[in-house]
Amino acid sequence: MNKCVRAKITALGTYVPPRVMTNADFEKIVETSDEWIISRTGIRERHVVKKGVATSDLAVEAAKCALIQRGIDASEIEAIVVATVTPDMLFPSTACLVQHKLGVKGIWGFDLSAACSAFVYALQAGAQFVATGAHKKVLVIGADVMSSILDYTDRATCILFGDGAGAVLLEPSEDDSGLIDFKHEIDGSGACALYMPGGGSLHPSTHETVDKKMHVVHQDGQAVFKFAVKKMAEVCETLLERNGVKAADIDCFVPHQANQRIIKATAERLGLRPEGVIINIDRYGNTTAGTIPLAMQTAREDGRLKKGDLVLLASVGAGFTVGATLLRWTI
Ligand SMILES: CC(C)(COP(=O)(O)OP(=O)(O)OC[C@H]1O[C@@H](n2cnc3c(N)ncnc32)[C@H](O)[C@@H]1OP(=O)(O)O)[C@@H](O)C(=O)NCCC(=O)NCCS
């Protein structure tokens, strides 16, 4: 076994489809209002694919941006991890489709299912291959086409989500920068709080499962909200404490974008500086595995995420899945 090294992010690429759905668009299809959506969630608009565009398409665009940024050819990638809850199809994996669309051969990869925590979980999965020396270039992609699994007559869920993707390249770090530590936790007792019951081995797709709308997102919004506010802060506290890091040391907090109120409550509980808290849910909604790389991109564009910054990532999602990552930003 090789000596463990830290993995670091050496490129970040993102992609959202051009079509935008505003809150005003939702006012036309469900009983809702721009005011309700903004005040309860912070969302103003989200991007949505046109028919025929799948998760792998978004993932490939994000991956290409990352590769261009790093100035390398796709053939240099050794493995691809795709975090998604909306794969193009149950199988083959979206990673295979992305590999093929990128035109690379002789590499491997897989999909990782952890809903809204999938990006931070995939980041750690990819980082382990770098840390052990198994691979030197791993592409980690978070991508979801949430519009493909939404019920556009259910006002409590359809307004929340959007489509988008982000990709990071992981490579070995030569020093102490890069991914420092993580704290993940799953809790399947919350499975029925946010789930898509149909289309799997328990309820294979039939006319009946479709009639019962089992092929779309079901959510107990308040249960998810309460769990998220409690657990997101809890895992972050554990992570910071065991690394001897104080809230004031965090330059940039990049949380999963599910609800602005969850983010603000978490940041307040942790005592983070408000100017370091990244929120872009107003522009993208909840893109599930795409939120954290999209928020990293926003932070970079705003000049709030710079090389050398100490960064805290945090997420809560269906499962329940919970994740927090501490890293020293390297690009
Ligand atoms: C979904 C969520 C925004 C709902 O907000 P809330 O303040 O909890 O609202 P409630 O569910 O209590 O509903 C309050 C009322 O608003 C209504 N409502 C729900 N969606 C609405 C909408 N889009 N427009 C207007 N009214 C709406 C409800 O029907 C309910 O009406 P009632 O009081 O007449 O029954 C909130 O619970 C939430 O964000 N939860 C977490 C969801 C999440 O993060 N999911 C992803 C996890 S990764």
Coordinates of N, CA and C and ligand atoms in Angstrom, one line a residue, residues 31-33 36-37 40-41 116 155-156 159-161 194 219 221-222 224-225 256 258-259 261-262 286 316-318, ligand 1:
E31 N -51.2 26.5 -7.5 CA -51.7 27.6 -6.6 C -50.6 28.0 -5.7
T32 N -49.8 29.0 -6.2 CA -48.7 29.4 -5.4 C -48.4 30.9 -5.7
S33 N -47.4 31.5 -5.0 CA -47.1 32.9 -5.4 C -45.6 33.1 -5.2
W36 N -44.7 33.6 -1.7 CA -44.6 32.4 -0.8 C -43.3 31.7 -1.0
I37 N -43.0 31.5 -2.3 CA -41.8 30.7 -2.6 C -40.5 31.4 -2.1
R40 N -40.5 31.3 1.9 CA -40.4 30.0 2.5 C -39.1 29.3 2.1
T41 N -38.6 29.6 0.9 CA -37.4 28.8 0.4 C -36.2 29.7 0.0
C116 N -29.2 14.3 -1.9 CA -28.6 15.7 -1.8 C -27.2 15.7 -1.2
R155 N -47.6 21.5 -5.5 CA -47.0 22.7 -5.3 C -45.9 22.7 -4.2
A156 N -46.0 21.7 -3.3 CA -45.1 21.6 -2.1 C -43.7 21.1 -2.5
I159 N -41.9 23.3 -6.8 CA -41.2 24.6 -6.8 C -39.8 24.6 -6.3
L160 N -39.5 23.5 -5.6 CA -38.2 23.4 -4.9 C -37.0 23.1 -5.7
F161 N -37.2 22.4 -6.8 CA -36.0 21.7 -7.4 C -35.7 22.3 -8.8
L194 N -38.6 11.6 2.5 CA -38.3 12.1 1.1 C -37.9 10.9 0.3
Q219 N -42.6 14.0 -0.4 CA -41.8 14.6 0.7 C -42.7 15.1 1.8
G221 N -42.2 17.7 4.0 CA -41.3 18.9 4.0 C -40.9 19.3 5.4
Q222 N -41.8 19.3 6.4 CA -41.5 19.7 7.7 C -40.5 18.8 8.4
V224 N -38.3 16.9 6.9 CA -37.0 17.1 6.3 C -36.4 18.4 6.9
F225 N -37.2 19.4 7.0 CA -36.7 20.7 7.4 C -36.1 20.6 8.8
H256 N -25.2 22.6 1.0 CA -26.3 22.1 0.0 C -27.4 23.2 0.0
A258 N -30.9 23.6 -0.2 CA -32.3 23.0 -0.2 C -33.3 24.1 0.2
N259 N -32.9 24.9 1.1 CA -33.8 26.0 1.6 C -32.9 27.1 2.3
R261 N -33.6 29.1 4.5 CA -33.9 29.1 5.9 C -33.0 28.1 6.6
I262 N -32.9 26.9 6.0 CA -32.0 25.8 6.6 C -30.6 26.3 6.6
N286 N -33.0 23.8 -5.8 CA -32.3 22.6 -5.3 C -32.0 21.7 -6.4
V316 N -27.5 17.7 3.7 CA -28.5 16.8 4.2 C -29.4 16.4 3.1
G317 N -29.7 15.1 3.0 CA -30.6 14.7 1.9 C -31.4 13.5 2.2
A318 N -32.1 13.1 1.2 CA -33.0 11.9 1.3 C -32.2 10.7 1.8
Ligands
LIG1 C1 -41.2 22.4 1.6 C2 -41.2 23.6 2.5 C3 -40.6 24.8 1.8 C4 -42.5 24.0 3.0 O1 -42.5 25.1 3.9 P1 -43.3 25.0 5.3 O2 -43.1 26.3 5.9 O3 -42.8 23.8 6.0 O4 -44.7 24.8 4.8 P2 -45.7 23.7 5.2 O5 -45.3 22.4 4.6 O6 -45.9 23.7 6.7 O7 -47.0 24.2 4.5 C5 -47.6 25.4 5.0 C6 -48.8 25.7 4.0 O8 -48.2 26.2 2.8 C7 -48.8 25.4 1.7 N1 -47.9 25.3 0.6 C8 -47.0 24.3 0.4 N2 -46.4 24.6 -0.8 C9 -46.8 25.8 -1.2 C10 -46.5 26.6 -2.3 N3 -45.6 26.2 -3.2 N4 -47.2 27.8 -2.5 C11 -48.1 28.1 -1.6 N5 -48.4 27.4 -0.5 C12 -47.8 26.2 -0.3 C13 -49.2 24.1 2.4 O9 -50.2 23.5 1.6 C14 -49.7 24.5 3.7 O10 -51.0 25.0 3.6 P3 -52.0 24.7 4.8 O11 -51.5 25.4 6.0 O12 -53.3 25.3 4.2 O13 -52.1 23.2 4.9 C15 -40.3 23.4 3.8 O14 -40.9 22.4 4.6 C16 -38.9 22.8 3.4 O15 -38.2 23.5 2.7 N6 -38.6 21.6 3.8 C17 -37.4 21.0 3.5 C18 -37.4 20.5 2.1 C19 -36.1 20.2 1.6 O16 -35.1 20.8 2.0 N7 -36.0 19.1 0.8 C20 -34.8 18.7 0.2 C21 -33.9 18.1 1.2 S1 -32.4 17.8 0.5

